[in-house]
Amino acid sequence: MAKSNKPIIWFPFAAGGTVIAFFIPVIVLLTFLAALGYVPTGLSYDSMRAFAGSGLGKLLIFGVIALSLWSSAHRLRCTCYDFGLRADKLVANVLYLAAGAGSIATAVFLLRI
Amino acid sequence: MSKPLVSAGPSQGGDSHKLGAGVAREPQPPPREGRMGGAGPLIREVPPTSWYFRHPRYLRYMAREITSLFVGAYCVLLVIALQSLAAGQASYEAFLLTLRSPTSIAFHVLALVAALYHAATWFNATQKAMPIQLGEEFVPGNLISGAHYVAWAALSIVILFLAGVF
Amino acid sequence: MKERLVQLEVLRYNPDTDTDAYFQHYEVVCQEEWVVLDALNKIKETIDPTLNYRWSCHMAVCGSCGMMINGDPKLSCHTFLRDYEGVIRVEPLTHFPVERDLVTAPDDFIEKLTRVKPYLIPKKPKPISEGEYRQTPAQLKRYHQFTLCINCMLCYAACPEYGLTPKFIGPAAISLAHRYNQDSRDGGRDERQEIIASKEGVWECTFVGACSEVCPAHVDPASALQQVKIASSIDWFKEHLLPGGGK
Ligand code: SF4
Ligand code: FES
């Protein structure tokens, strides 16, 4: 038996789980307010441009989205298995690729700002 | 409640009993179509698509795992938001308007519940994953989880403040 | 003392004659403060001597009386009748082959326990003349909780990942490996990591947490496994990203 390379997947999953726990609820709350018609001043075009235009802002946005995507993809993969879907390799490839694509898109959009 | 793991013959009822003496009821003879002798040890398969109905704790676990579906979908929404932000003011403001649809509001409610459930289960787990031993004693687990909750609340308030909510 | 008529539905299986298991209904008068094992003993003594089940200590120490009681893995000597209403359903532990009635085959569990090298592997040979190993109370406390396992297999019956993937080394065995890895006298962690950081090891765990909920000895296997995941991840990054494999 050999040691598994699972840490490459699991470690970003765990990091992402932490990021989701700390950041996603409050971010959902903010866009929820916008959905209810009350757009917080921080979500206005000018402030979002300014935030996403700064180096720190880019880093934060990318970190939160990329890690959260990865973490969700991995957990979803395990969930598919738990629901009885036994095509684990296929599920894993699709979900990890989707998470990767989302992260690349995030980076591209950020670089355009 | 749990379901039987094996197909069970119906319990057969004897009809009378007196207190003070146990009464055994005659068992239903097991099905034995064309078979002499037994089957050896009995292997009971786990039902791969419905095992989580066996106990409420499994349903709680599945609920926690399914939060990832909503969190993942919400992240996709964030990517779309970024796309419109990068595309300029008009498209960003159009995006903000699409957020106001009833579907979007319903999705936000689900995503919020999912994110909060994820956060609570995650912080509760920190004490298991990262116990801290100071000198001889371990720091009480609830202190570790509690510290995470406090930090979470503080961070959320700061973010809300920076976003101009109050 | 108060008496009570208790109804049990007990899973029966005879490997010599049965092709499938079935439930048998028993009614037996019990004392109010009895446990499920007492009820089974009374059934065996007064109603049905053919009923098979394991037990030994009757005090939650030996770990041999584990059963599913209303779908929950429990020590039957530690499960009080007064906590139940109506018919109590008693089945052998899930995920293990049924040998006869409530008796399951523990072979897979035993094999996994032995596979993780659950003994001290000294860092270097130390002759008796050099005296005993010394350990501070803090060093003892570091692993003490993981020594409390009574090998009752309840955590394996509770763990859905073990049920779905029987190769999984499982909660108690990995916790036991962790117990030795955490011991200041031990130098065998690298050897054990080869086993528990493998694919069939800790990585099959999705942190359902059921093991810790059912463990009667408060071992908290779920905690041990999360710690092993973190430590194994740190190992991996050291081995692959640091020059010289972090040694
Ligand atoms: S860890 Fe707990 S539940 Fe599992 S075998 Fe040991 S005592 Fe039993
Ligand atoms: S009989 Fe020993 S633990 Fe129950």
Coordinates of C-alpha atoms and ligand atoms in Angstrom, one line a residue:
Chain A
M1 CA 0.0 0.0 0.0
A2 CA 1.3 3.4 -0.8
K3 CA 0.5 6.8 0.6
S4 CA -2.3 8.5 -1.3
N5 CA -2.0 11.8 -3.1
K6 CA -5.4 12.8 -1.8
P7 CA -3.9 15.8 0.1
I8 CA -3.7 17.7 -3.2
I9 CA -7.5 17.6 -3.3
W10 CA -8.3 17.5 0.4
F11 CA -6.1 20.4 1.6
P12 CA -7.7 23.0 -0.7
F13 CA -11.1 21.4 0.2
A14 CA -10.4 22.1 3.8
A15 CA -9.1 25.6 3.2
G16 CA -12.1 26.2 1.0
G17 CA -14.5 24.9 3.7
T18 CA -13.0 27.4 6.1
V19 CA -13.3 30.3 3.6
I20 CA -16.9 29.4 2.9
A21 CA -17.7 29.3 6.6
F22 CA -16.2 32.7 7.3
F23 CA -17.1 34.6 4.1
I24 CA -19.9 33.1 2.1
P25 CA -22.8 33.7 4.5
V26 CA -22.1 37.5 4.8
I27 CA -21.6 37.8 1.0
V28 CA -24.9 36.0 0.4
L29 CA -26.5 38.4 2.8
L30 CA -25.1 41.3 0.8
T31 CA -26.4 40.1 -2.6
F32 CA -29.6 39.1 -0.9
L33 CA -30.1 42.7 0.1
A34 CA -29.5 43.7 -3.5
A35 CA -32.0 41.1 -4.6
L36 CA -34.5 42.7 -2.2
G37 CA -34.0 46.0 -3.9
Y38 CA -31.7 47.6 -1.4
V39 CA -28.2 47.7 -3.0
P40 CA -25.6 48.4 -0.3
T41 CA -23.4 51.3 -1.3
G42 CA -20.4 48.9 -1.3
L43 CA -22.1 46.9 -4.1
S44 CA -22.5 49.9 -6.4
Y45 CA -20.6 49.9 -9.7
D46 CA -18.1 52.4 -8.6
S47 CA -17.1 50.9 -5.3
M48 CA -17.0 47.3 -6.7
R49 CA -14.8 48.6 -9.6
A50 CA -12.5 50.3 -7.1
F51 CA -12.4 47.1 -4.9
A52 CA -11.8 44.7 -7.7
G53 CA -9.3 47.1 -9.2
S54 CA -7.0 47.0 -6.2
G55 CA -4.4 44.3 -5.9
L56 CA -5.7 43.2 -2.5
G57 CA -9.3 43.2 -3.8
K58 CA -8.3 40.9 -6.7
L59 CA -6.5 38.6 -4.4
L60 CA -9.4 38.4 -1.9
I61 CA -12.0 37.9 -4.6
F62 CA -10.0 35.2 -6.4
G63 CA -9.1 33.4 -3.2
V64 CA -12.7 33.3 -1.9
I65 CA -14.2 32.2 -5.3
A66 CA -11.5 29.7 -6.3
L67 CA -11.3 27.9 -2.9
S68 CA -15.1 27.9 -2.4
L69 CA -15.6 26.4 -5.9
W70 CA -13.0 23.7 -5.2
S71 CA -14.4 22.9 -1.8
S72 CA -17.9 22.7 -3.2
A73 CA -16.8 20.5 -6.1
H74 CA -15.1 18.1 -3.9
R75 CA -17.9 17.8 -1.4
L76 CA -20.4 17.4 -4.3
R77 CA -18.2 14.6 -5.6
C78 CA -18.4 12.7 -2.3
T79 CA -22.2 13.5 -2.1
C80 CA -22.7 11.9 -5.6
Y81 CA -21.0 8.8 -4.3
D82 CA -23.1 8.8 -1.1
F83 CA -26.2 9.0 -3.2
G84 CA -25.2 5.8 -5.0
L85 CA -23.6 7.3 -8.2
R86 CA -20.7 4.9 -8.7
A87 CA -19.1 6.7 -11.7
D88 CA -16.7 8.4 -9.3
K89 CA -13.9 9.0 -11.7
L90 CA -16.2 10.7 -14.2
V91 CA -18.0 12.7 -11.5
A92 CA -14.7 13.8 -10.1
N93 CA -13.3 14.9 -13.5
V94 CA -16.4 16.9 -14.4
L95 CA -16.6 18.7 -11.1
Y96 CA -12.9 19.4 -10.7
L97 CA -12.7 20.7 -14.2
A98 CA -15.8 22.9 -13.7
A99 CA -14.2 24.3 -10.5
G100 CA -11.0 24.9 -12.4
A101 CA -12.8 26.6 -15.3
G102 CA -14.7 28.8 -12.8
S103 CA -11.4 29.8 -11.2
I104 CA -9.8 30.6 -14.6
A105 CA -12.8 32.7 -15.6
T106 CA -12.6 34.5 -12.3
A107 CA -8.9 35.3 -12.9
V108 CA -9.6 36.5 -16.5
F109 CA -12.5 38.8 -15.4
L110 CA -10.4 40.2 -12.6
L111 CA -7.6 41.0 -14.9
R112 CA -10.0 42.9 -17.2
I113 CA -10.9 45.2 -14.3
Chain B
M1 CA -36.4 5.4 11.9
S2 CA -34.3 2.5 10.7
K3 CA -35.5 0.0 8.2
P4 CA -34.8 -3.7 8.5
L5 CA -31.7 -4.6 6.7
V6 CA -32.9 -8.0 5.6
S7 CA -36.2 -9.1 4.2
A8 CA -37.9 -10.2 7.3
G9 CA -40.6 -12.7 7.6
P10 CA -43.7 -11.3 9.4
S11 CA -43.6 -11.9 13.2
Q12 CA -46.1 -14.5 13.9
G13 CA -48.4 -13.9 16.8
G14 CA -49.3 -16.4 19.4
D15 CA -52.4 -15.1 21.1
S16 CA -52.3 -15.4 24.8
H17 CA -49.8 -14.7 27.4
K18 CA -49.7 -14.4 31.2
L19 CA -47.7 -11.9 33.1
G20 CA -44.9 -13.6 34.9
A21 CA -44.1 -16.1 32.2
G22 CA -42.5 -15.2 28.9
V23 CA -44.2 -16.4 25.8
A24 CA -42.3 -17.3 22.7
R25 CA -44.2 -16.9 19.5
E26 CA -43.7 -19.4 16.8
P27 CA -41.4 -18.0 14.2
Q28 CA -42.4 -18.0 10.6
P29 CA -40.3 -20.7 8.9
P30 CA -37.7 -19.1 6.7
P31 CA -38.1 -19.4 2.9
R32 CA -36.1 -22.3 1.6
E33 CA -37.1 -22.8 -2.0
G34 CA -35.4 -26.0 -3.2
R35 CA -32.5 -25.6 -0.8
M36 CA -31.2 -28.1 1.6
G37 CA -28.9 -26.8 4.3
G38 CA -28.0 -23.2 4.9
A39 CA -26.3 -20.4 3.2
G40 CA -23.4 -19.9 5.6
P41 CA -22.8 -16.4 7.0
L42 CA -25.3 -13.9 5.9
I43 CA -24.0 -10.9 4.0
R44 CA -26.4 -7.9 4.2
E45 CA -25.9 -5.4 1.4
V46 CA -26.0 -1.7 2.2
P47 CA -28.7 -0.1 0.0
P48 CA -26.4 2.3 -2.0
T49 CA -29.0 4.9 -2.8
S50 CA -31.1 4.9 0.3
W51 CA -28.9 4.1 3.3
Y52 CA -29.2 7.6 4.7
F53 CA -32.8 7.0 5.6
R54 CA -31.7 4.5 8.2
H55 CA -31.0 7.0 10.9
P56 CA -31.6 10.8 11.4
R57 CA -27.8 11.3 11.9
Y58 CA -27.3 10.3 8.3
L59 CA -29.9 12.7 7.1
R60 CA -28.1 15.5 9.0
Y61 CA -24.9 14.5 7.4
M62 CA -26.4 14.5 3.9
A63 CA -28.0 17.9 4.6
R64 CA -24.5 19.2 5.4
E65 CA -23.1 17.7 2.2
I66 CA -25.9 19.1 0.1
T67 CA -25.1 22.6 1.2
S68 CA -22.2 22.3 -1.3
L69 CA -24.6 22.3 -4.1
F70 CA -26.0 25.6 -3.2
V71 CA -22.7 27.1 -2.2
G72 CA -21.2 25.9 -5.5
A73 CA -24.1 27.4 -7.5
Y74 CA -23.8 30.6 -5.6
C75 CA -20.1 30.8 -6.5
V76 CA -21.1 30.5 -10.1
L77 CA -23.4 33.4 -9.6
L78 CA -20.4 35.3 -8.2
V79 CA -18.4 34.5 -11.3
I80 CA -21.2 35.8 -13.4
A81 CA -21.3 39.0 -11.3
L82 CA -17.6 39.5 -11.9
Q83 CA -18.1 39.0 -15.6
S84 CA -20.7 41.8 -15.7
L85 CA -18.6 44.0 -13.5
A86 CA -15.7 43.6 -16.0
A87 CA -18.0 44.3 -18.9
G88 CA -18.9 47.8 -17.7
Q89 CA -21.4 49.8 -15.8
A90 CA -24.4 49.1 -17.9
S91 CA -24.1 45.3 -17.8
Y92 CA -23.3 45.4 -14.0
E93 CA -26.4 47.3 -13.3
A94 CA -28.4 45.0 -15.5
F95 CA -27.0 42.1 -13.4
L96 CA -28.1 43.8 -10.2
L97 CA -31.6 44.1 -11.7
T98 CA -31.8 40.4 -12.6
L99 CA -31.0 39.6 -9.0
R100 CA -34.4 41.0 -8.1
S101 CA -36.4 38.2 -9.8
P102 CA -38.4 35.9 -7.5
T103 CA -36.2 32.9 -8.6
S104 CA -33.2 34.8 -7.5
I105 CA -34.7 35.8 -4.2
A106 CA -35.8 32.2 -3.5
F107 CA -32.3 31.0 -4.4
H108 CA -30.7 33.5 -2.1
V109 CA -32.8 32.2 0.8
L110 CA -31.7 28.7 0.1
A111 CA -28.1 29.7 -0.4
L112 CA -28.2 31.6 2.9
V113 CA -29.6 28.7 4.8
A114 CA -27.0 26.4 3.2
A115 CA -24.1 28.8 3.9
L116 CA -25.1 29.2 7.5
Y117 CA -25.5 25.4 8.0
H118 CA -22.2 24.8 6.5
A119 CA -20.6 27.5 8.7
A120 CA -22.1 26.1 11.9
T121 CA -21.1 22.5 11.1
W122 CA -17.7 23.6 10.1
F123 CA -17.0 25.7 13.3
N124 CA -18.4 22.9 15.4
A125 CA -15.9 20.5 13.8
T126 CA -12.9 22.7 14.5
Q127 CA -12.6 21.4 18.0
K128 CA -12.3 17.8 16.7
A129 CA -9.9 18.6 13.9
M130 CA -7.6 20.9 15.8
P131 CA -7.6 20.1 19.6
I132 CA -5.1 22.3 21.5
Q133 CA -3.2 20.9 24.4
L134 CA -1.8 23.6 26.7
G135 CA 0.6 22.1 29.3
E136 CA -1.2 19.0 30.5
E137 CA -4.8 19.8 29.8
F138 CA -6.6 20.1 26.5
V139 CA -8.4 23.4 25.9
P140 CA -12.2 22.8 26.2
G141 CA -13.5 22.0 22.7
N142 CA -16.3 24.5 23.0
L143 CA -13.8 27.2 23.6
I144 CA -12.1 26.5 20.3
S145 CA -15.4 26.4 18.4
G146 CA -16.7 29.4 20.3
A147 CA -13.6 31.4 19.3
H148 CA -14.4 30.6 15.7
Y149 CA -18.0 31.8 16.1
V150 CA -16.8 35.0 17.7
A151 CA -14.3 35.7 15.0
W152 CA -16.9 34.9 12.4
A153 CA -19.4 37.3 13.8
A154 CA -16.7 40.1 14.1
L155 CA -15.6 39.5 10.5
S156 CA -19.1 39.5 9.2
I157 CA -19.9 42.8 11.0
V158 CA -16.7 44.4 9.6
I159 CA -17.6 43.3 6.1
L160 CA -21.2 44.6 6.4
F161 CA -19.8 47.9 7.7
L162 CA -17.3 48.2 4.9
A163 CA -20.0 47.4 2.4
G164 CA -22.0 50.4 3.8
V165 CA -24.9 48.4 5.2
F166 CA -24.7 50.4 8.4
Chain C
M1 CA -39.3 -3.6 42.3
K2 CA -41.4 -2.7 39.3
E3 CA -41.9 -5.3 36.5
R4 CA -42.6 -4.7 33.0
L5 CA -43.7 -6.8 30.0
V6 CA -41.1 -6.2 27.3
Q7 CA -41.6 -7.0 23.6
L8 CA -38.7 -7.7 21.5
E9 CA -38.3 -8.4 17.8
V10 CA -35.1 -10.2 17.4
L11 CA -33.4 -11.1 14.1
R12 CA -32.8 -14.8 13.7
Y13 CA -30.6 -16.6 11.3
N14 CA -29.3 -20.1 11.3
P15 CA -26.5 -20.6 8.7
D16 CA -27.2 -24.4 8.6
T17 CA -30.8 -24.2 7.6
D18 CA -31.8 -20.6 6.7
T19 CA -31.3 -18.8 3.4
D20 CA -32.4 -15.5 4.8
A21 CA -32.9 -13.9 8.2
Y22 CA -36.3 -13.2 9.8
F23 CA -37.6 -11.5 12.9
Q24 CA -38.9 -13.4 15.9
H25 CA -41.2 -11.8 18.4
Y26 CA -40.7 -12.4 22.1
E27 CA -42.5 -11.1 25.1
V28 CA -40.8 -11.4 28.4
V29 CA -41.3 -9.9 31.9
C30 CA -38.4 -7.8 33.0
Q31 CA -37.4 -5.6 35.9
E32 CA -37.8 -1.9 35.3
E33 CA -34.1 -1.3 35.6
W34 CA -32.9 -4.1 33.3
V35 CA -30.9 -3.6 30.1
V36 CA -31.6 -5.2 26.8
L37 CA -29.0 -7.9 27.5
D38 CA -30.9 -8.9 30.6
A39 CA -34.0 -9.4 28.5
L40 CA -32.1 -11.5 26.0
N41 CA -30.7 -13.6 28.8
K42 CA -34.1 -14.2 30.3
I43 CA -35.5 -15.2 26.9
K44 CA -32.6 -17.6 26.5
E45 CA -33.1 -19.1 30.0
T46 CA -36.9 -19.3 30.0
I47 CA -38.2 -19.2 26.5
D48 CA -35.9 -20.0 23.7
P49 CA -32.5 -21.6 24.4
T50 CA -31.6 -21.5 20.7
L51 CA -31.1 -17.7 20.6
N52 CA -27.5 -16.8 20.0
Y53 CA -25.7 -13.6 20.9
R54 CA -22.3 -12.6 22.5
W55 CA -21.7 -11.1 25.8
S56 CA -19.3 -11.4 28.6
C57 CA -18.8 -8.6 31.1
H58 CA -22.2 -7.0 31.5
M59 CA -20.5 -3.7 32.3
A60 CA -19.5 -2.1 29.1
V61 CA -15.9 -3.2 29.3
C62 CA -15.5 -6.2 27.1
G63 CA -17.1 -4.8 24.0
S64 CA -18.7 -8.1 22.9
C65 CA -22.4 -7.3 23.2
G66 CA -22.8 -4.8 20.4
M67 CA -26.1 -5.0 18.6
M68 CA -28.4 -2.8 16.6
I69 CA -31.1 -1.7 18.9
N70 CA -33.9 0.1 17.1
G71 CA -31.5 0.8 14.3
D72 CA -28.7 2.2 16.5
P73 CA -25.5 0.4 17.3
K74 CA -25.4 -0.1 21.1
L75 CA -23.9 -2.2 23.8
S76 CA -26.8 -4.2 24.9
C77 CA -25.5 -4.4 28.4
H78 CA -25.6 -0.6 28.5
T79 CA -29.0 0.0 26.9
F80 CA -31.8 0.4 29.4
L81 CA -35.2 -1.0 28.7
R82 CA -36.8 2.0 30.4
D83 CA -35.5 4.2 27.6
Y84 CA -37.7 2.4 25.0
E85 CA -41.3 2.1 24.3
G86 CA -43.2 -0.5 22.3
V87 CA -41.5 -3.3 20.5
I88 CA -37.7 -3.1 20.7
R89 CA -36.1 -4.3 17.5
V90 CA -32.8 -6.1 18.0
E91 CA -30.5 -7.0 15.1
P92 CA -26.8 -7.9 14.7
L93 CA -24.4 -5.1 14.0
T94 CA -24.8 -3.8 10.4
H95 CA -21.9 -4.1 7.9
F96 CA -20.7 -7.4 9.3
P97 CA -21.6 -10.9 8.1
V98 CA -24.1 -12.6 10.4
E99 CA -22.8 -15.9 11.7
R100 CA -25.9 -16.8 13.7
D101 CA -28.8 -14.7 15.1
L102 CA -27.1 -11.7 16.7
V103 CA -23.6 -13.0 16.4
T104 CA -21.5 -11.3 13.7
A105 CA -18.1 -12.2 12.2
P106 CA -15.5 -9.7 13.4
D107 CA -12.7 -11.0 11.1
D108 CA -12.4 -8.0 8.9
F109 CA -12.3 -5.7 11.9
I110 CA -9.6 -7.7 13.6
E111 CA -7.5 -7.9 10.5
K112 CA -7.7 -4.1 10.2
L113 CA -6.8 -3.5 13.8
T114 CA -3.7 -5.7 13.4
R115 CA -2.8 -4.1 10.1
V116 CA -2.1 -0.7 11.6
K117 CA 0.7 -2.0 13.8
P118 CA -1.1 -1.2 17.1
Y119 CA 2.0 -1.5 19.4
L120 CA 4.9 0.6 20.4
I121 CA 7.7 0.6 17.8
P122 CA 10.6 2.2 19.7
K123 CA 12.7 4.8 18.0
K124 CA 15.8 2.8 18.6
P125 CA 16.4 -0.5 20.5
K126 CA 16.6 0.1 24.2
P127 CA 17.9 -2.7 26.5
I128 CA 16.1 -3.3 29.7
S129 CA 19.3 -2.3 31.6
E130 CA 18.8 1.3 30.5
G131 CA 15.6 1.4 32.5
E132 CA 12.0 2.2 31.7
Y133 CA 10.6 4.8 29.4
R134 CA 9.5 7.9 31.2
Q135 CA 6.5 9.9 30.3
T136 CA 5.1 13.2 31.7
P137 CA 1.4 13.5 32.5
A138 CA 1.0 15.8 29.5
Q139 CA 2.6 13.2 27.2
L140 CA 0.2 10.6 28.5
K141 CA -2.8 12.8 28.2
R142 CA -1.9 13.5 24.6
Y143 CA -3.1 10.0 23.5
H144 CA -5.0 8.7 26.5
Q145 CA -8.4 9.1 25.1
F146 CA -7.6 6.9 22.1
T147 CA -6.5 4.1 24.4
L148 CA -10.0 3.7 25.8
C149 CA -11.3 1.7 22.8
I150 CA -13.0 -1.6 23.8
N151 CA -13.1 -3.0 20.2
C152 CA -16.9 -3.2 20.2
M153 CA -17.2 -2.4 16.5
L154 CA -20.1 -0.1 17.0
C155 CA -18.3 2.6 15.1
Y156 CA -18.0 0.3 12.1
A157 CA -21.6 -0.5 12.3
A158 CA -22.4 3.2 12.4
C159 CA -20.0 4.3 9.6
P160 CA -21.8 4.5 6.3
E161 CA -18.5 4.8 4.4
Y162 CA -17.3 1.5 5.8
G163 CA -20.7 0.0 4.7
L164 CA -20.3 1.4 1.2
T165 CA -16.6 0.8 0.9
P166 CA -15.7 -2.3 3.0
K167 CA -12.0 -1.8 2.2
F168 CA -11.9 1.3 4.4
I169 CA -9.7 0.7 7.3
G170 CA -12.3 2.4 9.5
P171 CA -12.6 4.5 12.6
A172 CA -11.3 2.3 15.5
A173 CA -8.3 1.0 13.7
I174 CA -7.2 4.4 12.4
S175 CA -7.8 5.9 15.9
L176 CA -5.7 3.2 17.4
A177 CA -2.9 4.0 14.9
H178 CA -3.2 7.6 15.9
R179 CA -3.0 6.6 19.6
Y180 CA 0.5 5.1 19.0
N181 CA 1.5 7.9 16.7
Q182 CA 0.8 10.4 19.5
D183 CA 2.8 8.4 22.0
S184 CA 6.1 10.0 23.0
R185 CA 7.8 6.6 23.3
D186 CA 6.9 5.6 19.8
G187 CA 8.9 5.9 16.6
G188 CA 6.7 3.9 14.2
R189 CA 4.6 6.7 12.7
D190 CA 6.2 6.5 9.3
E191 CA 5.4 2.8 9.0
R192 CA 1.8 3.3 10.1
Q193 CA 1.4 6.3 7.8
E194 CA 2.1 3.9 4.8
I195 CA -1.1 2.1 5.8
I196 CA -3.4 4.7 7.2
A197 CA -2.5 7.5 4.8
S198 CA -3.2 5.2 1.9
K199 CA -6.3 5.3 -0.3
E200 CA -8.1 2.8 1.9
G201 CA -7.1 4.6 5.0
V202 CA -8.2 7.9 6.3
W203 CA -9.1 9.3 2.9
E204 CA -12.2 7.2 2.7
C205 CA -13.6 9.1 5.6
T206 CA -16.0 12.0 4.8
F207 CA -16.5 13.0 8.4
V208 CA -20.0 11.7 8.9
G209 CA -19.2 11.7 12.6
A210 CA -21.5 8.8 13.4
C211 CA -18.6 6.8 14.9
S212 CA -18.1 9.4 17.6
E213 CA -21.8 9.6 18.3
V214 CA -22.1 5.9 18.9
C215 CA -18.8 5.1 20.6
P216 CA -19.6 4.0 24.2
A217 CA -16.0 4.6 25.4
H218 CA -15.8 8.3 24.3
V219 CA -12.8 7.6 22.0
D220 CA -14.0 10.1 19.5
P221 CA -12.7 8.4 16.4
A222 CA -14.0 11.2 14.2
S223 CA -11.6 13.6 15.9
A224 CA -8.7 11.2 15.5
L225 CA -9.4 10.8 11.8
Q226 CA -9.6 14.5 11.2
Q227 CA -6.3 15.0 13.0
V228 CA -4.8 12.2 10.8
K229 CA -6.0 13.9 7.7
I230 CA -4.4 17.2 8.6
A231 CA -1.1 15.5 9.7
S232 CA -1.1 13.4 6.5
S233 CA -1.6 16.5 4.4
I234 CA 1.3 18.3 6.1
D235 CA 3.4 15.2 5.4
W236 CA 2.5 15.2 1.8
F237 CA 3.4 18.8 1.3
K238 CA 6.7 18.3 3.1
E239 CA 7.5 15.2 1.0
H240 CA 6.6 16.7 -2.3
L241 CA 7.4 20.4 -2.0
L242 CA 10.4 20.6 0.4
P243 CA 13.8 19.8 -0.9
G244 CA 14.9 16.4 0.5
G245 CA 11.3 15.4 1.3
G246 CA 11.3 17.3 4.5
K247 CA 13.4 14.8 6.3
Ligands
SF4_1 S1 -13.7 3.4 18.8 FE1 -15.4 3.3 20.2 S2 -17.1 2.5 19.0 FE2 -15.2 2.1 17.9 S3 -14.6 0.0 18.5 FE3 -13.5 1.4 19.9 S4 -14.9 1.7 21.6 FE4 -16.1 0.7 20.0
FES2 S1 -21.1 -7.5 27.8 FE1 -19.2 -6.6 27.9 S2 -19.5 -4.7 26.9 FE2 -21.5 -5.5 27.1

